[in-house]
Every structure is written in C-alpha cells, then in structure tokens.
mmCIF file of C-alpha atoms in Angstrom:
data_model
loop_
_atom_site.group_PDB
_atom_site.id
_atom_site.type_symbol
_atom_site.label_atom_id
_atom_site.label_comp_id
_atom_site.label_asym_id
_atom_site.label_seq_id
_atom_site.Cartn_x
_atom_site.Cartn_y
_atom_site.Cartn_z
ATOM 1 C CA UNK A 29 38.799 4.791 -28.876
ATOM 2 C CA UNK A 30 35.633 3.853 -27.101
ATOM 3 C CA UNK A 31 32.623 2.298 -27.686
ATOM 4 C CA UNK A 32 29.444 1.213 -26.018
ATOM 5 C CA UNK A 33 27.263 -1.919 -27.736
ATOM 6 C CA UNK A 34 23.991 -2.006 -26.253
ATOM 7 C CA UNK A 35 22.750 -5.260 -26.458
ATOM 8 C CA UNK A 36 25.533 -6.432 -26.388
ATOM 9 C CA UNK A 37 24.433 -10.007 -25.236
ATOM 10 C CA UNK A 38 21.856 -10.104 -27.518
ATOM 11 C CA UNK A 39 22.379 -11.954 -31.265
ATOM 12 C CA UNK A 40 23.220 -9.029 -33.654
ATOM 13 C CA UNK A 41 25.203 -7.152 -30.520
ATOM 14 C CA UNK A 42 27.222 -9.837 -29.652
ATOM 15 C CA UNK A 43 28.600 -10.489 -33.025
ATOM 16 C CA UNK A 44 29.008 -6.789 -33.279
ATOM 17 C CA UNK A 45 31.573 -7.248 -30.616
ATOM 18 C CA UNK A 46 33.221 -10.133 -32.014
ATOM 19 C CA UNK A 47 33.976 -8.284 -34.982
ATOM 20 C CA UNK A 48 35.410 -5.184 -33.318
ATOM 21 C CA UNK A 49 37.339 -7.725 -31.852
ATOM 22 C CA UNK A 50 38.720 -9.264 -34.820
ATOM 23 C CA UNK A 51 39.828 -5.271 -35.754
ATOM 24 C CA UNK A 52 41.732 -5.111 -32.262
ATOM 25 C CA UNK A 53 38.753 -3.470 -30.486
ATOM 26 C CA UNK A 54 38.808 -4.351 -27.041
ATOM 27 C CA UNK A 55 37.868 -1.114 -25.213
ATOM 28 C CA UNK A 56 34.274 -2.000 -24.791
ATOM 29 C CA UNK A 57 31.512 -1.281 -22.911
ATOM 30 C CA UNK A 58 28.984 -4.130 -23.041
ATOM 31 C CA UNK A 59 24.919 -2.779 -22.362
ATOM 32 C CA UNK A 60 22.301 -5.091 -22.009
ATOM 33 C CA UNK A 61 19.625 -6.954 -19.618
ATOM 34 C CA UNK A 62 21.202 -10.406 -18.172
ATOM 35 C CA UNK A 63 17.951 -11.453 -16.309
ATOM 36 C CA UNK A 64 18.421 -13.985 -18.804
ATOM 37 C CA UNK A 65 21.220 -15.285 -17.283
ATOM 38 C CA UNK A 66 22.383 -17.774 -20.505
ATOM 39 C CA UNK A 67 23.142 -14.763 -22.393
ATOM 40 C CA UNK A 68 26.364 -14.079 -20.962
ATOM 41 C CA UNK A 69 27.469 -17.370 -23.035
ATOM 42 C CA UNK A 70 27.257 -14.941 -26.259
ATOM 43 C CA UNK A 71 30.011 -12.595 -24.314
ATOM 44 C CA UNK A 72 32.003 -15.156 -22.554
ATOM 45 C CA UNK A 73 34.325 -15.343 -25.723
ATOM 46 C CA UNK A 74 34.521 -11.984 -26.274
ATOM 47 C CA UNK A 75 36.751 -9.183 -24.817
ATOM 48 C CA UNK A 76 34.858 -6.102 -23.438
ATOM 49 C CA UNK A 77 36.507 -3.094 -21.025
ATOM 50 C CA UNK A 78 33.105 -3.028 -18.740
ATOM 51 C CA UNK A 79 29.607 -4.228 -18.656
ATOM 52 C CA UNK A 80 26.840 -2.074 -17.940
ATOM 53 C CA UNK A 81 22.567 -2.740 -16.790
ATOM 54 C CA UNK A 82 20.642 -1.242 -19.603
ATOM 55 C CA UNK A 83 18.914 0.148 -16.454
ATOM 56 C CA UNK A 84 21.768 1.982 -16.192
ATOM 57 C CA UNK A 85 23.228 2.836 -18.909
ATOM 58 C CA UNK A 86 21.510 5.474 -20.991
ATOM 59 C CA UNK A 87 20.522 7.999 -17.669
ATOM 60 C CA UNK A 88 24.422 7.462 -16.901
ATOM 61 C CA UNK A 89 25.480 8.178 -20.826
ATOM 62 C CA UNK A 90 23.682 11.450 -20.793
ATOM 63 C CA UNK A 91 24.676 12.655 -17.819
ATOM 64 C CA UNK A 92 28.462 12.312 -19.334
ATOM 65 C CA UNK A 93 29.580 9.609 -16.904
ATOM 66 C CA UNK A 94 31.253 7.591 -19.586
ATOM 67 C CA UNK A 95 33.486 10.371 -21.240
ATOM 68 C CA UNK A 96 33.832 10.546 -24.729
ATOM 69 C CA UNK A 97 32.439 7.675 -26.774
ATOM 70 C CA UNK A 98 33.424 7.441 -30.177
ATOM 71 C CA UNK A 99 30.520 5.427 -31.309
ATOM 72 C CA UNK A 100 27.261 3.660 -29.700
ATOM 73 C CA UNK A 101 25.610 0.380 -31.732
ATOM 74 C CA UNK A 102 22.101 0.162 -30.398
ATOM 75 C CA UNK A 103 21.101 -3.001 -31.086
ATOM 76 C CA UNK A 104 18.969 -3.219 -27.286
ATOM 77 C CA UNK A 105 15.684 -3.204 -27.872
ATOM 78 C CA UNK A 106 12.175 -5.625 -27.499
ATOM 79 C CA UNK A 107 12.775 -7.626 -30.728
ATOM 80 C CA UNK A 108 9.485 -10.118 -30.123
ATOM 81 C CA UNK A 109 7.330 -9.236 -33.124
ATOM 82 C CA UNK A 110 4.435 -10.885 -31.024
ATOM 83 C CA UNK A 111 4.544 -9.044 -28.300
ATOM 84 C CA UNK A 112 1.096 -7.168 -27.967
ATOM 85 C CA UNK A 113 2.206 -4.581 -25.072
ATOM 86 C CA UNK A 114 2.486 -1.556 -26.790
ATOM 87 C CA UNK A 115 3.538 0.296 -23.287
ATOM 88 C CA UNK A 116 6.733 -1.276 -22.847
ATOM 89 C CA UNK A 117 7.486 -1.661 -26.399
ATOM 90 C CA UNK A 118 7.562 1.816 -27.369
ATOM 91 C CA UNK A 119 9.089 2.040 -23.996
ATOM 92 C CA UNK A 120 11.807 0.043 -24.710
ATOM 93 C CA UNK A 121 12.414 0.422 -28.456
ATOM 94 C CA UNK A 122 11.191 4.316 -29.016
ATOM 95 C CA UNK A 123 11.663 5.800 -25.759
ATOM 96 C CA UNK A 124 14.913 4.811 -24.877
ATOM 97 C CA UNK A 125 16.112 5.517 -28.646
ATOM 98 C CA UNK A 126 15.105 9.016 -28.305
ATOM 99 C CA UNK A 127 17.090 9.564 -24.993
ATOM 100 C CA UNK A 128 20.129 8.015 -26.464
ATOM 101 C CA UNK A 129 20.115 10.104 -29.817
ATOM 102 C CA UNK A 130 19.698 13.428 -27.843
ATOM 103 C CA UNK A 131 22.684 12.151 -25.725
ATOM 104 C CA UNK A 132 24.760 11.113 -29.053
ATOM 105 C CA UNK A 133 24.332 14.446 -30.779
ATOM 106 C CA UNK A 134 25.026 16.701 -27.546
ATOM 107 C CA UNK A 135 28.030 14.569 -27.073
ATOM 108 C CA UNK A 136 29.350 14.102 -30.184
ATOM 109 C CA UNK A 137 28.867 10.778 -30.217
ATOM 110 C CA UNK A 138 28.212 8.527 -33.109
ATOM 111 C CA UNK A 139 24.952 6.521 -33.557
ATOM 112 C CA UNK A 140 24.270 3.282 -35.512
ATOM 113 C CA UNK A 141 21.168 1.674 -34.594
ATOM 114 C CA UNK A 142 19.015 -1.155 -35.476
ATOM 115 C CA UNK A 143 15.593 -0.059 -37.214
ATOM 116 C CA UNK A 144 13.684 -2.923 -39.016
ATOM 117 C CA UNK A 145 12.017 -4.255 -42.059
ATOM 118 C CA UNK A 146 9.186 -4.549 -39.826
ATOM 119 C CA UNK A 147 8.384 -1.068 -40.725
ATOM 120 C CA UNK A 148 7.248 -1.904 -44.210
ATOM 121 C CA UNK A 149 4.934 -4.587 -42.779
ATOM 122 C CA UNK A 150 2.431 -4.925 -45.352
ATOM 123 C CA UNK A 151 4.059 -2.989 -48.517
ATOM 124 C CA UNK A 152 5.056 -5.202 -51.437
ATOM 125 C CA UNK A 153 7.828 -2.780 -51.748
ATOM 126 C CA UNK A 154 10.966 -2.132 -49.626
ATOM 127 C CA UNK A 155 12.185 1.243 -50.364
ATOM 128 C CA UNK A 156 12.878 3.982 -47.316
ATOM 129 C CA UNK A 157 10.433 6.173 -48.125
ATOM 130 C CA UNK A 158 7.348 6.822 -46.180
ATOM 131 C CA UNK A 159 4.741 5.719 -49.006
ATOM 132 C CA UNK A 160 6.175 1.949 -48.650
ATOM 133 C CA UNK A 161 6.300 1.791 -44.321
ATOM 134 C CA UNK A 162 3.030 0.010 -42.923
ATOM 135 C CA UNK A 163 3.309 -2.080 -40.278
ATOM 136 C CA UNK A 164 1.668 -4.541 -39.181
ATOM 137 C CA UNK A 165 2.824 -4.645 -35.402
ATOM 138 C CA UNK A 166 3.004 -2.684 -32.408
ATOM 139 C CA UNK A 167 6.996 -3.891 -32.920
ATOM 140 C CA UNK A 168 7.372 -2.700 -36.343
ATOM 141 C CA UNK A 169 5.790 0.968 -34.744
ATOM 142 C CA UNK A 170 7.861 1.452 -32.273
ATOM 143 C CA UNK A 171 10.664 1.204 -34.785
ATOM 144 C CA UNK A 172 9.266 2.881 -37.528
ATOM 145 C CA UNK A 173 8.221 5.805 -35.438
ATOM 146 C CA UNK A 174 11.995 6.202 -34.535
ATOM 147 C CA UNK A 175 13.020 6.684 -38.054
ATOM 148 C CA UNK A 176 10.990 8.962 -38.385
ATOM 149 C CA UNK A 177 11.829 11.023 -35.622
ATOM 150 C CA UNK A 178 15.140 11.216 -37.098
ATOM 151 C CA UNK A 179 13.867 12.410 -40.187
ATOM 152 C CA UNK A 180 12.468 15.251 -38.262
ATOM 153 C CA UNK A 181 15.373 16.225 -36.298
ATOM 154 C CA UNK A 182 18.276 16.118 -38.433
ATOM 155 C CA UNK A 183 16.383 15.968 -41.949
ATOM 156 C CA UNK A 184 15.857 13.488 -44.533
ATOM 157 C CA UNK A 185 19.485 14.141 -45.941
ATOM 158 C CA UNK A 186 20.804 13.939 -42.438
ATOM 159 C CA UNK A 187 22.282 17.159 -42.635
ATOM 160 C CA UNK A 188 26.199 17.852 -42.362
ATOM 161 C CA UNK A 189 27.078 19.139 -38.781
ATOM 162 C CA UNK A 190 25.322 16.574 -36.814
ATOM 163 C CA UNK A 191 27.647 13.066 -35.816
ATOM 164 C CA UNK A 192 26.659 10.384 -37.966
ATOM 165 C CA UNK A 193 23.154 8.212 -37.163
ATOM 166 C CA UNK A 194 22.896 5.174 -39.490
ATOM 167 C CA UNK A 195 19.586 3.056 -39.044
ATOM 168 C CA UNK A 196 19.759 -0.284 -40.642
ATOM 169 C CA UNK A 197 17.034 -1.578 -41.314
ATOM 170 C CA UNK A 198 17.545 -5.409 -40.470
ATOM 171 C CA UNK A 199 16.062 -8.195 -42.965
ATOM 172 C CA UNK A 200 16.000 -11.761 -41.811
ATOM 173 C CA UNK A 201 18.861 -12.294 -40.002
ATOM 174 C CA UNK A 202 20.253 -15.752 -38.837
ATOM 175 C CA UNK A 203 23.690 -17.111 -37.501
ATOM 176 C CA UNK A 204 25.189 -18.333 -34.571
ATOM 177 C CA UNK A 205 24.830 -16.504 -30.909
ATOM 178 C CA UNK A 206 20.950 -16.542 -31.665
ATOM 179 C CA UNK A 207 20.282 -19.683 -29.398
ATOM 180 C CA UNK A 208 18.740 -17.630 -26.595
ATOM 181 C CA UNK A 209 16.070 -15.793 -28.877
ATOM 182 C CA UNK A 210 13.442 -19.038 -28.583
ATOM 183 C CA UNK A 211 10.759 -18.189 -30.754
ATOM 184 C CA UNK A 212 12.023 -15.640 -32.286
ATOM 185 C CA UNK A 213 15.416 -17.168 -33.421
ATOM 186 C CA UNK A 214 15.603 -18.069 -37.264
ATOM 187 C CA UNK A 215 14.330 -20.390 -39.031
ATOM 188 C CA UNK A 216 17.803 -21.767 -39.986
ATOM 189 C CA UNK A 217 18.377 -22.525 -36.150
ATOM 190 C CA UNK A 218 14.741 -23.995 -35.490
ATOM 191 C CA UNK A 219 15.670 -26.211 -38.692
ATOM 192 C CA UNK A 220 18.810 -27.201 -37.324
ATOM 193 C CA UNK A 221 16.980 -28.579 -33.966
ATOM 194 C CA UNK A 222 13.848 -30.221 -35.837
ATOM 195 C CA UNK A 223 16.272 -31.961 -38.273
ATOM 196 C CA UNK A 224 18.268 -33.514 -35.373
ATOM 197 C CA UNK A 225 15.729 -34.474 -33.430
ATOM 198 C CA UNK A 226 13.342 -35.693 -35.894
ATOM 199 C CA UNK A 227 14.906 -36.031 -38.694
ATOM 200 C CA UNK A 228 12.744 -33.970 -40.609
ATOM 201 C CA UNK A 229 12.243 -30.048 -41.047
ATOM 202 C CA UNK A 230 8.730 -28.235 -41.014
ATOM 203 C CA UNK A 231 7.396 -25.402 -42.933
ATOM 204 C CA UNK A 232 4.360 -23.533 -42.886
ATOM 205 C CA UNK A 233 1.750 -24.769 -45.602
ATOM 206 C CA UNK A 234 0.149 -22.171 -48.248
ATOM 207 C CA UNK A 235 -1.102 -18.785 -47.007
ATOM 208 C CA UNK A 236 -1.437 -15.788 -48.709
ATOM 209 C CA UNK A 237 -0.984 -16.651 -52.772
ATOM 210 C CA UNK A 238 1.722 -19.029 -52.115
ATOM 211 C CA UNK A 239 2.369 -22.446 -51.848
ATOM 212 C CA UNK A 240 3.639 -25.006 -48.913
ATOM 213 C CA UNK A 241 6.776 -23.808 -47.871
ATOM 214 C CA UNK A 242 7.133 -20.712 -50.850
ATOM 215 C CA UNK A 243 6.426 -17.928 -49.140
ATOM 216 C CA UNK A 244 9.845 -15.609 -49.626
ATOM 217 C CA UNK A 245 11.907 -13.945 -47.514
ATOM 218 C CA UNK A 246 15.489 -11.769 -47.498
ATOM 219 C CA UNK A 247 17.354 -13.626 -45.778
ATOM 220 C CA UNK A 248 20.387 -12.305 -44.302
ATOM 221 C CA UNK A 249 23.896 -13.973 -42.527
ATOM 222 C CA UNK A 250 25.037 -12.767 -39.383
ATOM 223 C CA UNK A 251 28.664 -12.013 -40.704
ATOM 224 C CA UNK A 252 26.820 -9.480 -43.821
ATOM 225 C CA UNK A 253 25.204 -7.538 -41.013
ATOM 226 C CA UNK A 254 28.547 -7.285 -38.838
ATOM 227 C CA UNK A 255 30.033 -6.211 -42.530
ATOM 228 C CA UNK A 256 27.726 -3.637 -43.409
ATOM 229 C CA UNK A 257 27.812 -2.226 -40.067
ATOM 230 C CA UNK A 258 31.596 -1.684 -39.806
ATOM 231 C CA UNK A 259 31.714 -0.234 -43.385
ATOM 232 C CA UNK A 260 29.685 2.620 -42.091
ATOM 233 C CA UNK A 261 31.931 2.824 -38.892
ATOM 234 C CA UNK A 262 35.077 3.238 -41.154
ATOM 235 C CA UNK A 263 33.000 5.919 -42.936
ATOM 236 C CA UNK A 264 31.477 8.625 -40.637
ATOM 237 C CA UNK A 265 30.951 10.799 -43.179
ATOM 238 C CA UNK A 266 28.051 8.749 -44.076
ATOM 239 C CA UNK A 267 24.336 8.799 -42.422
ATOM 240 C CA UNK A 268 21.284 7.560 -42.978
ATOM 241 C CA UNK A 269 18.288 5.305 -43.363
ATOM 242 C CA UNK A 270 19.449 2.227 -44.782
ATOM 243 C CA UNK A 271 18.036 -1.379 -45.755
ATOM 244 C CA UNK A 272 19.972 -4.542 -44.669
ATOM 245 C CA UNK A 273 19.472 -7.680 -46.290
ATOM 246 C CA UNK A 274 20.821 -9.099 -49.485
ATOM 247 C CA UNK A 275 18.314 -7.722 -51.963
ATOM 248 C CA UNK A 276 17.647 -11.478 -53.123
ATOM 249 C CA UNK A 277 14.095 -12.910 -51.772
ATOM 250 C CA UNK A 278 14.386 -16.708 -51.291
ATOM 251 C CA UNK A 279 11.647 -19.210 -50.358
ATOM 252 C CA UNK A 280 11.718 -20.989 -46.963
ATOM 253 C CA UNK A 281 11.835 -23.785 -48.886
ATOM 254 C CA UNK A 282 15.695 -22.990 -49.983
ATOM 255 C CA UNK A 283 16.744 -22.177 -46.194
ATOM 256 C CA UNK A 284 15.303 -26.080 -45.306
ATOM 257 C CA UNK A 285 16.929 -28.093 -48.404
ATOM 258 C CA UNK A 286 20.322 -25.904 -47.384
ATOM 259 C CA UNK A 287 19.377 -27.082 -43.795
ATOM 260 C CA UNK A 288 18.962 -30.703 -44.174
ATOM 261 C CA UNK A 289 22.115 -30.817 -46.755
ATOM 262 C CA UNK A 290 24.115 -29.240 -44.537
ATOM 263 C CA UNK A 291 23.320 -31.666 -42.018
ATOM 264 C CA UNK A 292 22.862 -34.878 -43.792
ATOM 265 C CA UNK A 293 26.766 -36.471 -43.533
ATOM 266 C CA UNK A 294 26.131 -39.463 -45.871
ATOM 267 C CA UNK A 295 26.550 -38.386 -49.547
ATOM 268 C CA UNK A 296 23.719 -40.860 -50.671
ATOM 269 C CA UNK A 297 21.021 -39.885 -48.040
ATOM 270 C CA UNK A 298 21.795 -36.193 -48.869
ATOM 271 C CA UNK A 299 18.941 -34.790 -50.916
ATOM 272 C CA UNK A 300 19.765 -33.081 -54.520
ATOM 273 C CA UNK A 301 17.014 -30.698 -54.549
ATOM 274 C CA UNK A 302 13.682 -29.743 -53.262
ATOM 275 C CA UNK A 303 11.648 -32.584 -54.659
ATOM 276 C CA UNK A 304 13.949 -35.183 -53.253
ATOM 277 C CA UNK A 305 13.560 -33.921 -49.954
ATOM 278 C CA UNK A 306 9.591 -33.677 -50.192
ATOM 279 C CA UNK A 307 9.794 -37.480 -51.465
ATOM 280 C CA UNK A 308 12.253 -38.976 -48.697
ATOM 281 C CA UNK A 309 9.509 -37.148 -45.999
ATOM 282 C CA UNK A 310 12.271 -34.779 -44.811
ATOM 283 C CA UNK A 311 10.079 -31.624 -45.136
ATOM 284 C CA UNK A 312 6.819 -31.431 -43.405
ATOM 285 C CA UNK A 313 4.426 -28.837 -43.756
ATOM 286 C CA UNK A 314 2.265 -27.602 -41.241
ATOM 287 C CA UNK A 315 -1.001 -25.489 -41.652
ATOM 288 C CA UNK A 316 -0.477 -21.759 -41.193
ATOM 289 C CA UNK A 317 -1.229 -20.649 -37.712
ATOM 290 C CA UNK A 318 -4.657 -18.642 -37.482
ATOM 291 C CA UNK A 319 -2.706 -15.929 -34.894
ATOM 292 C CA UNK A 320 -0.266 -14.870 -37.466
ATOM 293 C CA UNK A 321 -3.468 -14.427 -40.319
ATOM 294 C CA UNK A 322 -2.564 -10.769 -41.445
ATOM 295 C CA UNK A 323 0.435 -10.318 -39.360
ATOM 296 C CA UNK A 324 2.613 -12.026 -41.644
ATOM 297 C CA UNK A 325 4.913 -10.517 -44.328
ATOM 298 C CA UNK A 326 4.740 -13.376 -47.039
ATOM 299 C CA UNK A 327 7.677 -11.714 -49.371
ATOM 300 C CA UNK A 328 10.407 -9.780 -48.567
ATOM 301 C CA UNK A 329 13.158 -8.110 -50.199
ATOM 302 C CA UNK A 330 15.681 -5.044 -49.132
ATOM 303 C CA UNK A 331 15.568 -2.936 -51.803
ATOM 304 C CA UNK A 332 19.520 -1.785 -51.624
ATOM 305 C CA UNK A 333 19.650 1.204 -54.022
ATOM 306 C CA UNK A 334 20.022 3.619 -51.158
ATOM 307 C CA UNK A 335 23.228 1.398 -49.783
ATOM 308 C CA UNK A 336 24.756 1.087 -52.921
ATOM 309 C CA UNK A 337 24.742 4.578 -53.673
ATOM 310 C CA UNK A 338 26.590 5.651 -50.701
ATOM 311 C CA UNK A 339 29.222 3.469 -51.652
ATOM 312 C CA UNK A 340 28.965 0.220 -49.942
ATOM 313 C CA UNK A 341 29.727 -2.690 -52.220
ATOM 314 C CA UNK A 342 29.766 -5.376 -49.879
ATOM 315 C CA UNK A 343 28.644 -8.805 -51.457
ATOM 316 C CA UNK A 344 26.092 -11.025 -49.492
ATOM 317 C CA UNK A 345 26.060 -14.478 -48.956
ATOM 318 C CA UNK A 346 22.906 -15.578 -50.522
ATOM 319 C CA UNK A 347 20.766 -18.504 -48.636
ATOM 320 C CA UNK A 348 22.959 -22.133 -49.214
ATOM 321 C CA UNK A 349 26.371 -20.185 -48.670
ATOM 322 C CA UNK A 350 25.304 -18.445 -45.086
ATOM 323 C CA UNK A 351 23.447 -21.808 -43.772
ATOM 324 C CA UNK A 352 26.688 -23.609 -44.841
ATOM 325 C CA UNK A 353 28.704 -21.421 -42.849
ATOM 326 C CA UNK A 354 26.416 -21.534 -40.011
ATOM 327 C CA UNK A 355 26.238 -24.937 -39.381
ATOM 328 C CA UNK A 356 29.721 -25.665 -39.350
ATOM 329 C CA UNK A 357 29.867 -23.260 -36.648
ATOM 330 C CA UNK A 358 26.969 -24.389 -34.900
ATOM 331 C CA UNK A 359 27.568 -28.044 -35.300
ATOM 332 C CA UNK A 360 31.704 -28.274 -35.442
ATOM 333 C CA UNK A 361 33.262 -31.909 -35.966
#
C-alpha cells in the first residue's frame, strides 16, 4: 500500500504521518514546500519512502508517474487566513485541489482533504449545507469553492462508483508540530510562549457581544483530527463533506486557565479557576485589533450530526484534556 501526504511538513500533515506510522505505514511519499527549511524538523522523526516538491508533485501524479496510490491526504494548501492575495490563494488552495481530484478519480485513487470551518465565516450555524457557508475571507473562498465543486461533480450524496473524497472541515486545531505556523499557530502554543516568558497569558478584550477573553471557539486536539481521519481511511465506503471539531464551543478563556495550569509546577501558585487567574495578573487582555473588525468568527461550533451518522463515534478531548496532553509533549521533564 501507498500513500502520498501532501503537506506533509506542515502541522496537520505531519501528524498524519506519524499516525500511519504508529499503524506500520511506512511506504510514504512526503509532498510539501521546504523553502521553509525548519519544517523538515516535523518529518525528521518520521519514516517516509520519498519526498516530493509540491512543484512537482501533482503534474507528476497525473501523468501516472507514481503508480497506484491507494490514498492521497491533502492537507497542502495556503492556510494564512490573512492573506489578502486572492491570485495565489485560489491558486494554491482551489486550483491545485481541482487537478488533484481529477487525477484521484481517473486513477482510482482515494481523496481525503482538508476543507475548513472558514467556509461558514459569518453563519451562527455550522451545518454543511450551503444556506450556513459565508465567508469572510479570500481563505475561507478558496476552500469553500472546492466543496462545492465536489458537490457538482460527484453529487451531494457522493455517488457510489467514484473512489472515496472526504473533506473535513477543520475546527480549531492545536498540538504539537505547529511551531513553524507563526501567526497562525494556536492559541494554546502562543500561550505556552507568553506564559514562559512573561509569566502571564493575553487575550483579546470584548468584541462582538462578548466579554474579555469569552469569545468561543471549537477547539480541536491534534490527535482527534489524526483519529477522525484514519476512521474514514479504514472505511472507504464512506464519502463526504464532513465537520471536524468536537461539537463543544469553549471560551478562550478555558484554553488560557488550562494553559497556565498546565504550566504552573508549584501546587500553591497554580490557579483554581478563572477568577484566580484574573486576580494573581496572569491573564491580560488586550483591545481587539481594528484589522480583524468583521473578519473574526466570535463563536464556533462543528455541528457533528453528519459525522455521527456515518458511523464515526470517536470521542474528543474537550479543551483542559488536549492542552494537558500538549504540553507534556511540548514541554517534557
């Protein structure tokens, strides 16, 4: 059996490969961009069979110069929900998706892809269904406009015949082999680095109805997504649009406290709640940033009918379990 991961160096792809890894999975072949040379740290660990350019790679898949590939996870795409180049985003995230589903279905080849909760931008409501998808960036376009493509070629029901597509459409997602993302890393990892350098975590301050540091998202661990992802690989049978995330919204607040507990080692410095860390001045709160005024989903939460009626049972780590299990693999003893 092989398989291509395109990026493969990024956060989600990396950990993709770890945990074909952990099922034995070794025959590989790693896509992505290293112009960013750091990112080969996320693969360093890992073991792949080859490593392709994404310049490369998708002209070469469709002309057959791979053989037959069980499955491809695209998880390469343009993932900075501030960038303002619509060009070489729908380039990147639209363009290149289209080339590679044409290629999986003439090949036989299995597709599950990363689509986004971006899409639903400013709906209060996360169902897939096209009343609820407005986004609010040229990012959560290029992704929605994929989807929909999809829904065009194949069908809403994804009809039988074709090889299985699954588009998951990622939540907030945070865990380890994110360190290269910068901005756009989680808020868990920014947390981590404020609290150790300053000793203090920082939150944006009320916007949009809600207070300092209340504004909700679905927050997501790295090891769900991996989960979710190889449930559908075991079941090919199975395709679709489908939300990722835990269907629980929790307030940024929750993902600080879980932050500074996690990191505070004395048992009598370590806050009990929210209100003891606002007292001791280890949560700041900052006033909301003018260039993300109506750009800026304020609550989120995967609505995960659709998944659980396909079959998939798997049970999420909600916000204090997944930060505890990040930072004691981002900060071992």
């Amino acid at each position: 059996m092989r398989i291509a991961v395109t990026g493969a160096a990024g956060f989600i792809g990396a950990n993709i490969v770890k945990g074909l890894n952990a099922r034995g999975i070794h025959n590989i072949i790693a896509v992505d961009d290293l112009r960013d040379g750091s990112k080969f740290r996320n693969l360093a660990d890992l073991q792949i069979a080859d490593y392709v350019d994404a310049a490369d790679f998708y002209t070469q898949f469709a002309q057959g110069h791979f053989g037959q590939l069980e499955a491809v996870f695209h998880e390469g795409a343009c993932s900075d929900t501030m960038e303002t180049d619509g060009q070489y985003m729908m380039a990147n995230n639209y363009g290149r998706s289209c080339e590679l589903f044409v290629a999986c279905q003439g090949q036989g080849t299995r597709l599950l892809y990363a689509s986004s909760a971006a899409v639903y931008g400013a709906s209060s409501t996360f169902v897939e269904t096209p009343e609820f998808e407005r986004p609010l960036n040229v990012y959560g376009y290029s992704k929605l406009l994929f989807d929909q493509r999809l829904r065009r070629e194949i069908g809403p029901q994804f009809a039988a015949g074709s090889s299985q597509v699954v588009g998951f459409r990622y939540f907030n997602v945070y865990g380890p082999r994110e360190q290269h993302k910068g901005r756009m890393a989680s808020v868990a990892w920014h947390q981590f680095g404020q609290f150790q350098s300053t000793g203090k975590v920082r939150l944006f301050g009320e916007y949009g109805g809600y207070g300092a540091g209340q504004q909700m998202r679905d927050f997501v661990f790295i090891d769900d997504v991996v989960a979710v992802n190889l449930w559908f690989f075991d079941h090919p049978e199975k395709s679709g649009i489908f939300n990722l995330g835990t269907g629980r919204a929790q307030p940024f607040n929750d993902v600080a406290l879980a932050v500074i507990q996690a990191l505070t080692s004395s048992n009598s410095a370590r806050p009990t709640g929210l209100v003891a860390a606002q007292q001791q001045g280890l949560i700041e709160y900052t006033p909301f940033p003018d260039a993300l005024r109506g750009k800026y989903q304020c609550h989120t939460q995967a609505d995960l009918t659709t998944l659980r009626r396909v079959g998939c049972s798997h049970v999420f780590a909600n916000v204090q379990q997944g930060v505890a299990q990040y930072a004691a693999i981002q900060l071992p003893d």
